[in-house]
């Protein structure tokens, strides 16, 4: 192919974004096809990115909605169990850890020293905990829970939800459960990091 044939495009193509390169018809067609292909790939890539961003946003919104709904559920259970606010949730720390000092409970709950003292007083009045001096250091006082009484109070409200939650988790495949566990673990780490920064 001669140089003139390769570059001899008409004036009508010379000012066109594609034809202006002066290619022969077959090369112009090839270039157009490549251009269209690249353009479509670019659009699909952008769509994938947009869809990915939308999915991330939707999952974040669902996480927030779950957190808000969880708070509502706990508040509803609290009222049914005869508690004000979310006092009953703090009983869970005693079930998990056993006896605690007031300082340890304050650290776990994020409550002030005064609020923790008032919380312990309310629990003690209901018979859920008792104050017990350390056998070695009498200045140190443990808050000892009556675990059986706490479980008997809360089990009727939580057992059905707990069973259904376990069944829901079991319905996912092993790989899916690993993804869920990874997300929740990292989400908890992020939340704890945020709490530490704000202290």
Tab-separated table of C-alpha atoms in Angstrom:
chain	number	residue	atom	x	y	z
A	1	UNK	CA	0.000	0.000	0.000
A	2	UNK	CA	1.459	3.374	-1.031
A	3	UNK	CA	1.924	6.294	1.241
A	4	UNK	CA	-0.628	8.289	-0.786
A	5	UNK	CA	-3.245	5.513	-0.545
A	6	UNK	CA	-2.687	5.217	3.247
A	7	UNK	CA	-2.935	8.930	3.948
A	8	UNK	CA	-5.062	10.064	0.999
A	9	UNK	CA	-8.337	10.741	2.820
A	10	UNK	CA	-10.869	13.192	1.417
A	11	UNK	CA	-11.370	16.604	2.889
A	12	UNK	CA	-14.726	15.564	4.387
A	13	UNK	CA	-12.919	13.131	6.731
A	14	UNK	CA	-9.909	15.282	7.398
A	15	UNK	CA	-11.799	17.456	9.906
A	16	UNK	CA	-13.649	14.518	11.519
A	17	UNK	CA	-12.329	13.239	14.876
A	18	UNK	CA	-11.797	9.802	13.344
A	19	UNK	CA	-11.690	10.307	9.593
A	20	UNK	CA	-9.352	13.243	9.956
A	21	UNK	CA	-6.524	10.762	10.485
A	22	UNK	CA	-6.720	10.120	6.745
A	23	UNK	CA	-7.043	6.323	6.847
A	24	UNK	CA	-8.540	4.231	4.046
A	25	UNK	CA	-12.131	3.019	4.426
A	26	UNK	CA	-11.188	-0.399	5.804
A	27	UNK	CA	-8.840	1.128	8.363
A	28	UNK	CA	-11.445	3.719	9.256
A	29	UNK	CA	-13.984	0.936	9.865
A	30	UNK	CA	-11.495	-0.981	11.959
A	31	UNK	CA	-10.677	2.121	13.973
A	32	UNK	CA	-14.362	2.860	14.460
A	33	UNK	CA	-14.968	-0.683	15.701
A	34	UNK	CA	-12.050	-0.414	18.121
A	35	UNK	CA	-13.281	2.969	19.307
A	36	UNK	CA	-16.819	1.632	19.866
A	37	UNK	CA	-15.430	-1.415	21.700
A	38	UNK	CA	-13.269	0.708	23.989
A	39	UNK	CA	-16.159	3.103	24.562
A	40	UNK	CA	-18.482	0.223	25.520
A	41	UNK	CA	-15.868	-1.334	27.809
A	42	UNK	CA	-15.423	2.043	29.462
A	43	UNK	CA	-19.169	2.340	29.998
A	44	UNK	CA	-19.412	-1.175	31.446
A	45	UNK	CA	-16.416	-0.512	33.706
A	46	UNK	CA	-18.079	2.663	34.971
A	47	UNK	CA	-21.342	0.775	35.444
A	48	UNK	CA	-19.521	-1.911	37.454
A	49	UNK	CA	-17.894	0.769	39.596
A	50	UNK	CA	-21.205	2.558	40.089
A	51	UNK	CA	-22.988	-0.697	40.891
A	52	UNK	CA	-20.225	-1.570	43.352
A	53	UNK	CA	-20.498	1.813	45.042
A	54	UNK	CA	-24.285	1.508	45.217
A	55	UNK	CA	-23.993	-1.956	46.769
A	56	UNK	CA	-21.514	-0.715	49.389
A	57	UNK	CA	-23.848	2.168	50.220
A	58	UNK	CA	-26.842	-0.169	50.457
A	59	UNK	CA	-25.003	-2.570	52.790
A	60	UNK	CA	-23.905	0.338	54.983
A	61	UNK	CA	-27.506	1.553	55.180
A	62	UNK	CA	-28.690	-1.947	56.080
A	63	UNK	CA	-26.052	-2.126	58.835
A	64	UNK	CA	-27.298	1.166	60.252
A	65	UNK	CA	-30.905	0.015	60.012
A	66	UNK	CA	-30.051	-3.219	61.826
A	67	UNK	CA	-28.300	-1.261	64.594
A	68	UNK	CA	-31.282	1.073	65.050
A	69	UNK	CA	-33.761	-1.831	64.981
A	70	UNK	CA	-31.645	-3.713	67.521
A	71	UNK	CA	-31.827	-0.735	69.876
A	72	UNK	CA	-35.613	-0.631	69.472
A	73	UNK	CA	-35.852	-4.365	70.176
A	74	UNK	CA	-33.761	-4.102	73.344
A	75	UNK	CA	-35.790	-1.133	74.566
A	76	UNK	CA	-39.009	-3.068	73.979
A	77	UNK	CA	-37.647	-6.078	75.894
A	78	UNK	CA	-36.489	-3.771	78.696
A	79	UNK	CA	-39.979	-2.402	79.183
A	80	UNK	CA	-41.467	-5.915	79.160
A	81	UNK	CA	-38.886	-7.063	81.725
A	82	UNK	CA	-39.579	-4.100	83.979
A	83	UNK	CA	-36.412	-2.103	83.280
A	84	UNK	CA	-36.000	1.498	82.280
A	85	UNK	CA	-33.897	2.346	79.254
A	86	UNK	CA	-31.399	-0.371	78.403
A	87	UNK	CA	-30.360	-1.409	81.916
A	88	UNK	CA	-31.019	-5.056	81.132
A	89	UNK	CA	-28.330	-5.044	78.411
A	90	UNK	CA	-25.681	-4.361	81.042
A	91	UNK	CA	-26.657	-7.546	82.835
A	92	UNK	CA	-25.208	-9.343	79.827
A	93	UNK	CA	-21.727	-8.225	80.839
A	94	UNK	CA	-22.125	-10.073	84.130
A	95	UNK	CA	-23.284	-13.200	82.326
A	96	UNK	CA	-20.247	-13.018	80.048
A	97	UNK	CA	-17.605	-12.016	82.587
A	98	UNK	CA	-18.938	-13.066	85.977
A	99	UNK	CA	-18.042	-10.795	88.885
A	100	UNK	CA	-16.783	-7.311	88.019
A	101	UNK	CA	-15.514	-4.268	89.835
A	102	UNK	CA	-17.349	-0.984	89.358
A	103	UNK	CA	-14.352	0.279	87.387
A	104	UNK	CA	-14.415	-2.727	85.054
A	105	UNK	CA	-18.135	-2.277	84.476
A	106	UNK	CA	-17.590	1.403	83.705
A	107	UNK	CA	-14.913	0.468	81.164
A	108	UNK	CA	-17.178	-2.094	79.477
A	109	UNK	CA	-20.261	0.114	79.358
A	110	UNK	CA	-18.662	3.484	78.759
A	111	UNK	CA	-20.717	4.926	81.604
A	112	UNK	CA	-19.399	7.444	84.096
A	113	UNK	CA	-18.492	6.349	87.620
A	114	UNK	CA	-21.634	7.980	89.006
A	115	UNK	CA	-23.875	6.303	86.422
A	116	UNK	CA	-22.312	2.901	87.127
A	117	UNK	CA	-22.854	3.302	90.867
A	118	UNK	CA	-26.524	4.133	90.273
A	119	UNK	CA	-26.827	1.173	87.885
A	120	UNK	CA	-25.360	-1.227	90.446
A	121	UNK	CA	-27.715	0.143	93.096
A	122	UNK	CA	-30.712	-0.581	90.841
A	123	UNK	CA	-29.494	-4.098	90.108
A	124	UNK	CA	-28.792	-4.789	93.762
A	125	UNK	CA	-32.236	-3.557	94.738
A	126	UNK	CA	-33.795	-6.052	92.298
A	127	UNK	CA	-31.579	-8.844	93.611
A	128	UNK	CA	-29.606	-9.376	90.399
A	129	UNK	CA	-26.213	-8.553	91.936
A	130	UNK	CA	-24.568	-8.081	95.315
A	131	UNK	CA	-21.485	-6.225	96.458
A	132	UNK	CA	-18.737	-8.422	97.856
A	133	UNK	CA	-15.404	-7.292	99.297
A	134	UNK	CA	-12.284	-8.982	97.965
A	135	UNK	CA	-10.960	-11.582	100.418
A	136	UNK	CA	-7.377	-10.330	100.007
A	137	UNK	CA	-7.814	-6.589	99.506
A	138	UNK	CA	-10.823	-5.392	101.507
A	139	UNK	CA	-10.706	-2.049	99.711
A	140	UNK	CA	-11.575	-3.807	96.471
A	141	UNK	CA	-15.281	-4.552	95.953
A	142	UNK	CA	-16.658	-6.972	93.388
A	143	UNK	CA	-20.150	-6.870	91.947
A	144	UNK	CA	-21.239	-10.509	91.938
A	145	UNK	CA	-24.205	-11.479	89.749
A	146	UNK	CA	-26.979	-13.931	90.485
A	147	UNK	CA	-26.595	-15.493	87.046
A	148	UNK	CA	-29.464	-17.943	87.416
A	149	UNK	CA	-31.904	-15.185	88.308
A	150	UNK	CA	-30.734	-13.028	85.413
A	151	UNK	CA	-31.048	-15.899	82.930
A	152	UNK	CA	-34.515	-16.832	84.198
A	153	UNK	CA	-35.633	-13.238	83.715
A	154	UNK	CA	-34.221	-12.660	80.231
A	155	UNK	CA	-34.472	-16.117	78.636
A	156	UNK	CA	-38.218	-15.918	77.821
A	157	UNK	CA	-37.634	-12.689	75.901
A	158	UNK	CA	-34.487	-13.716	74.028
A	159	UNK	CA	-34.674	-17.490	73.518
A	160	UNK	CA	-36.872	-17.420	70.415
A	161	UNK	CA	-34.829	-14.640	68.820
A	162	UNK	CA	-31.586	-16.420	69.644
A	163	UNK	CA	-32.797	-19.728	68.176
A	164	UNK	CA	-33.990	-18.094	64.960
A	165	UNK	CA	-30.743	-16.140	64.662
A	166	UNK	CA	-28.705	-19.343	64.949
A	167	UNK	CA	-30.915	-21.027	62.337
A	168	UNK	CA	-30.455	-18.047	60.034
A	169	UNK	CA	-26.673	-18.198	60.384
A	170	UNK	CA	-26.718	-21.951	59.800
A	171	UNK	CA	-28.645	-21.431	56.542
A	172	UNK	CA	-25.562	-19.866	54.925
A	173	UNK	CA	-22.755	-21.895	53.431
A	174	UNK	CA	-19.431	-22.262	55.220
A	175	UNK	CA	-17.790	-19.743	52.866
A	176	UNK	CA	-20.638	-17.285	53.349
A	177	UNK	CA	-20.378	-17.600	57.126
A	178	UNK	CA	-16.660	-16.849	56.897
A	179	UNK	CA	-17.472	-13.640	55.004
A	180	UNK	CA	-20.107	-12.676	57.582
A	181	UNK	CA	-17.694	-13.398	60.434
A	182	UNK	CA	-14.946	-11.387	58.737
A	183	UNK	CA	-17.255	-8.410	58.207
A	184	UNK	CA	-18.582	-8.421	61.765
A	185	UNK	CA	-15.086	-8.822	63.251
A	186	UNK	CA	-13.700	-5.913	61.251
A	187	UNK	CA	-16.804	-3.803	61.875
A	188	UNK	CA	-16.411	-4.348	65.633
A	189	UNK	CA	-12.737	-3.398	65.433
A	190	UNK	CA	-13.680	-0.217	63.598
A	191	UNK	CA	-16.361	0.618	66.173
A	192	UNK	CA	-13.961	0.020	69.071
A	193	UNK	CA	-11.315	2.172	67.395
A	194	UNK	CA	-13.870	4.965	67.062
A	195	UNK	CA	-14.851	4.615	70.731
A	196	UNK	CA	-11.185	4.790	71.791
A	197	UNK	CA	-10.586	7.934	69.727
A	198	UNK	CA	-13.603	9.679	71.243
A	199	UNK	CA	-12.667	8.903	74.852
